[in-house]
Short mmCIF file of C-alpha atoms in Angstrom, two decimals:
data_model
loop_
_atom_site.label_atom_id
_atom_site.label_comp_id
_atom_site.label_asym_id
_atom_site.label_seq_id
_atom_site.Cartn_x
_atom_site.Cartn_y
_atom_site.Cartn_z
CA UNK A 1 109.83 97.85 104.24
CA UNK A 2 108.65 97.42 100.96
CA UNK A 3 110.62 94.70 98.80
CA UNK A 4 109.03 95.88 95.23
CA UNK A 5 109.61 98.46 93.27
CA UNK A 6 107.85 100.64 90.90
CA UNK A 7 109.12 103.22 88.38
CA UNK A 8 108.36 106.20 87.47
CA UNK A 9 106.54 106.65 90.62
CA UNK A 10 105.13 110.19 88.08
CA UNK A 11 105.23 110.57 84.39
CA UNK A 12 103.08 113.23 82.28
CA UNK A 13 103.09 112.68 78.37
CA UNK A 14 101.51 112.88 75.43
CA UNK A 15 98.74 111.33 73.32
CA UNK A 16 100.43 108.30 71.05
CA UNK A 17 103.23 108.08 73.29
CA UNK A 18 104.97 104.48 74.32
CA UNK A 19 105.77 104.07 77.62
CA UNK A 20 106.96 101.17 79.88
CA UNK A 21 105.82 100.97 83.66
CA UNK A 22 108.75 98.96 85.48
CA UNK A 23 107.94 96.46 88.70
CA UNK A 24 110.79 94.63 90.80
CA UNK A 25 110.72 92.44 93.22
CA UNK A 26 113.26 91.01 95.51
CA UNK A 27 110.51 88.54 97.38
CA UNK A 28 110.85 85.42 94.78
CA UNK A 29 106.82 85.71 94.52
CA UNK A 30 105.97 83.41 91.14
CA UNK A 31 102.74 85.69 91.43
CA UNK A 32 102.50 89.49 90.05
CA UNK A 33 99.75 91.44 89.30
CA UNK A 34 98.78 94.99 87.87
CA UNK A 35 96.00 96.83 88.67
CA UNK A 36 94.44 100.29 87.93
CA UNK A 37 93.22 102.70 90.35
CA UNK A 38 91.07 105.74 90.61
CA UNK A 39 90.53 108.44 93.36
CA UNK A 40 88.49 106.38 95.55
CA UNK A 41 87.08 103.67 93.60
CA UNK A 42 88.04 100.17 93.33
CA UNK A 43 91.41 98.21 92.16
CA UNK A 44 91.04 97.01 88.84
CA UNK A 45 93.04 94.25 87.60
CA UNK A 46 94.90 94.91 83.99
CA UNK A 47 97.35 91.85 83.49
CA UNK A 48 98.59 88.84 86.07
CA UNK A 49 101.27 86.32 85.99
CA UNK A 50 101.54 82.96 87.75
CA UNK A 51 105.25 82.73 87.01
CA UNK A 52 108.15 82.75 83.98
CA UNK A 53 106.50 83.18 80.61
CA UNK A 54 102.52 83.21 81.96
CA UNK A 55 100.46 86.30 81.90
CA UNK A 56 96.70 86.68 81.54
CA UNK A 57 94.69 89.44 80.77
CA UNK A 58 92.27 90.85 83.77
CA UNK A 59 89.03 92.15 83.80
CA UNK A 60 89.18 95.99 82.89
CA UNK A 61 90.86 96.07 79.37
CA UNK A 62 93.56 98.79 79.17
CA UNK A 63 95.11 98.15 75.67
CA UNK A 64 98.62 97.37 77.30
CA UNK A 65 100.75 93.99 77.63
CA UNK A 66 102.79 92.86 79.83
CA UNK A 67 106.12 90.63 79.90
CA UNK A 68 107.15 87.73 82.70
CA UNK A 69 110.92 86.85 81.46
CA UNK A 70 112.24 86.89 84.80
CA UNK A 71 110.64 86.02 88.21
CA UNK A 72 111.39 89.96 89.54
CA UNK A 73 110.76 91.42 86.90
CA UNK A 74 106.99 92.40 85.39
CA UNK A 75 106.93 95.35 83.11
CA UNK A 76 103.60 97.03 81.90
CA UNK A 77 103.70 98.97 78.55
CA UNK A 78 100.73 101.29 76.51
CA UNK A 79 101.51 101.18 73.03
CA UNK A 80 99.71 104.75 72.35
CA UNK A 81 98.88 106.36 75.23
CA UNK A 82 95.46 107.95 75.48
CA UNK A 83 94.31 110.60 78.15
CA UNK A 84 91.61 107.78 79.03
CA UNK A 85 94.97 106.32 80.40
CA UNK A 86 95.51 108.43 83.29
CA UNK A 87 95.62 106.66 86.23
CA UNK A 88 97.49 105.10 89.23
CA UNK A 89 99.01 101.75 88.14
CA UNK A 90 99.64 99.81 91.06
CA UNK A 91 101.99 96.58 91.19
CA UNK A 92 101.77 93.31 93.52
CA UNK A 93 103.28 90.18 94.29
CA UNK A 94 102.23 87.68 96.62
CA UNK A 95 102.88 83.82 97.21
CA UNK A 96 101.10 80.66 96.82
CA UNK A 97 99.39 78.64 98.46
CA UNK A 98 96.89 80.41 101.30
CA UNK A 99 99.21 83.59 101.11
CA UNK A 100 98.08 84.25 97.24
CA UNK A 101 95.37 86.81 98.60
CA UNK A 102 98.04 88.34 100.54
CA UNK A 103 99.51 90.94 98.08
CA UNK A 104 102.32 92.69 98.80
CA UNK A 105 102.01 96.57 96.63
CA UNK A 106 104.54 98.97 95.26
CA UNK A 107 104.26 102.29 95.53
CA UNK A 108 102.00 103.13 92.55
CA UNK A 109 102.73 104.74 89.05
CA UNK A 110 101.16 107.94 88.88
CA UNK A 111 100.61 108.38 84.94
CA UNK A 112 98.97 111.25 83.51
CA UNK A 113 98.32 111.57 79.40
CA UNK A 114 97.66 115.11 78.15
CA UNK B 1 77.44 89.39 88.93
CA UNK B 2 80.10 90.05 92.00
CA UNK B 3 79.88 92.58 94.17
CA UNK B 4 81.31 94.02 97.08
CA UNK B 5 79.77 96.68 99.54
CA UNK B 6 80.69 98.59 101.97
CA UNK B 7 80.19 102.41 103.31
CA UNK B 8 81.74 105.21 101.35
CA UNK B 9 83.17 107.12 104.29
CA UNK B 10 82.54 106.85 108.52
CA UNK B 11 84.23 109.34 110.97
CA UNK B 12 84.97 108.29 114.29
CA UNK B 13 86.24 109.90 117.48
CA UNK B 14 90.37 109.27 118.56
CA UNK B 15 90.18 106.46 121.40
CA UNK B 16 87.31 105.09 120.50
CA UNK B 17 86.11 102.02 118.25
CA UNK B 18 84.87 101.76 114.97
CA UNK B 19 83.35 98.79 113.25
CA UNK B 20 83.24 98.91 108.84
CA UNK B 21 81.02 96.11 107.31
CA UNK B 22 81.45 94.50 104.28
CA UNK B 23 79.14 92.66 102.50
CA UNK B 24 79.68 90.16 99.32
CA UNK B 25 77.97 88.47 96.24
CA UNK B 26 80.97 86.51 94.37
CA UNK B 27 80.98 83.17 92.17
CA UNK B 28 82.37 81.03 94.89
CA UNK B 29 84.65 82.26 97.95
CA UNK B 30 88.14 81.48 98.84
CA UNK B 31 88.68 83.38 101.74
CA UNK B 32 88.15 87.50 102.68
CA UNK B 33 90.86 90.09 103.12
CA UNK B 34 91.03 93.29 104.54
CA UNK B 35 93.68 95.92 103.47
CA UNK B 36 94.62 99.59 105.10
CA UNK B 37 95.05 102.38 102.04
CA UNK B 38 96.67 105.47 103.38
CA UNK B 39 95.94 108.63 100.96
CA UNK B 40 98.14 108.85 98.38
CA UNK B 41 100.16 105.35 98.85
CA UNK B 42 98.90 101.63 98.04
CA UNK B 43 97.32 99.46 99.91
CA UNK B 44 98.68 96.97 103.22
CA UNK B 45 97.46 93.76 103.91
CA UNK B 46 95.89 93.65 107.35
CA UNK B 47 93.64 90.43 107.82
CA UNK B 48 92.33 87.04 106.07
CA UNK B 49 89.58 85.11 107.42
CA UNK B 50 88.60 81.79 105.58
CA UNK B 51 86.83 80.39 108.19
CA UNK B 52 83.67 81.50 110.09
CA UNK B 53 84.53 83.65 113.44
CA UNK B 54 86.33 86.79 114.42
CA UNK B 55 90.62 87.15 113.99
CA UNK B 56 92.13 88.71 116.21
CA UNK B 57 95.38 91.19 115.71
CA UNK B 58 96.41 94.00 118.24
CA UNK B 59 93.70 96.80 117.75
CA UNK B 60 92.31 95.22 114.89
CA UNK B 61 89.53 91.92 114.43
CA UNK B 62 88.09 91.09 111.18
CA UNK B 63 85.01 88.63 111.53
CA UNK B 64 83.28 86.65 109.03
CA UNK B 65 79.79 84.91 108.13
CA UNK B 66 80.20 82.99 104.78
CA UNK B 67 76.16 81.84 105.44
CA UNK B 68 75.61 85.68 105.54
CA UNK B 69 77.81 87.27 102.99
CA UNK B 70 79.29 89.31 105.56
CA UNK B 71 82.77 90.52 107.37
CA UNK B 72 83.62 93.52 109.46
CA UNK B 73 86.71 95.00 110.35
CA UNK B 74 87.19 96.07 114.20
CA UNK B 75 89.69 98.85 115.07
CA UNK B 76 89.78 100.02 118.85
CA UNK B 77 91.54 102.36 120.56
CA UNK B 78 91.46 104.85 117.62
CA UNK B 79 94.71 106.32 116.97
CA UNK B 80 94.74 109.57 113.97
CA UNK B 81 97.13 107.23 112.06
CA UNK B 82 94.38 104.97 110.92
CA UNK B 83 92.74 107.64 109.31
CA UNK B 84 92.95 105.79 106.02
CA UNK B 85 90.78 103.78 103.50
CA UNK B 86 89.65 100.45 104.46
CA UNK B 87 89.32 98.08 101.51
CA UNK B 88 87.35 94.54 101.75
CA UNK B 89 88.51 92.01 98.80
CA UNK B 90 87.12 88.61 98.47
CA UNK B 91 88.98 85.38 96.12
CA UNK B 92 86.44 83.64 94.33
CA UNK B 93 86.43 80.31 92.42
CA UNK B 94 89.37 81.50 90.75
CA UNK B 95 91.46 82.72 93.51
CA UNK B 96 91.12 86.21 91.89
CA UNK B 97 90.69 88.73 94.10
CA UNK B 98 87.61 90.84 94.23
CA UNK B 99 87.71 94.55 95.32
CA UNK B 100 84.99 96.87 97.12
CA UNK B 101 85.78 100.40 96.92
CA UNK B 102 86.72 100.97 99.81
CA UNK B 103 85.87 102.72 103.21
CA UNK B 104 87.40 106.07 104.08
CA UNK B 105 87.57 106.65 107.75
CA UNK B 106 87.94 110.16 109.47
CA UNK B 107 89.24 110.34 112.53
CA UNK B 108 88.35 113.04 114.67
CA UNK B 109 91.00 114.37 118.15
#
């Protein structure tokens, strides 16, 4: 049973649009991540945190931010949506230690951009 | 650069076993992970090996060769459920995680 939460799991908008992906979790993980995928290619990592108040940028550059004010909570938000956007954002947490490979996903954030 | 590889797609009979390889170029190497990604839903964590040697879980092994670059994921008994997408991840130097693309397994009655 999964123990983090994404919403919208869909959302279709327009071009220039703000939006705000949302990530929970109940697992007390000090790491969360956010990564981008498409139909059968790779995970690509957008934005991590290594606890309160730390985020880094990843390697694929998506023009968004991200937000670590509480431990559960990790937010993702495009500024101006673009249809270069549309993609399945996917949200993890994991632990420490020799668990921090060990991610534990939501269920994805289907996002379209017309 | 890094890199991951591993087969686009195998198909494979119900019952019987299936072995996907994975081989790896990264800036340093902090262990090897295998995940399970059902169509549609995100990925599961199924194995970690650190260490040379072959894991052991159920219907599942993952084995590793650090010398050699190289891991494979063992699934016997073939059950249509683990018709899925296989993805091989490595953490480098900076305990990020690496990704291959993934291998999509068919599983045939």
């Amino acid at each position: 049973e999964a123990d983090i939460y994404q919403t919208p799991r869909y959302l279709v908008i327009g071009t220039g649009k703000k939006i705000t992906l949302e990530c929970s979790q109940t697992m007390g993980h000090d790491k969360m991540y956010w990564y981008q995928q498409d139909p059968g290619m790779e995970l690509h990592l957008i934005h991590y945190s290594y606890g309160v108040n730390s985020t880094e940028k990843g390697d694929l550059s998506s023009e968004s931010t991200v937000s670590r004010i509480r431990t559960e909570h990790f937010p993702l938000t495009l500024e101006s949506a673009r249809p270069s956007h549309t993609s399945q954002y996917l949200c993890a947490s994991s632990e420490g230690g020799r668990h921090t490979g060990e991610l534990f996903f939501g269920e994805g954030s289907r996002l379209t951009v017309l | 650069g890094q890199n991951i590889d591993q087969p686009t797609e195998m198909t494979a009979t119900e019952g019987a076993i299936v072995q996907i390889n994975c081989t790896y170029q990264t800036s340093g190497f902090n262990g090897l992970f295998w995940y399970q990604q059902h169509a549609g839903e995100a990925p599961t964590f199924l194995s970690y090996n650190v260490l040379d040697g072959l894991e052991e879980k159920g219907r599942f092994s993952s084995f590793l060769s650090r010398s050699k670059g190289y891991s494979y994921l063992l699934l016997k008994e073939l059950q249509m459920k683990d018709s899925a997408s296989y993805l091989c991840a490595v953490m480098d130097s900076n305990y990020q995680l690496i990704w291959g693309a993934g291998t999509k397994l068919i599983i045939k009655p």
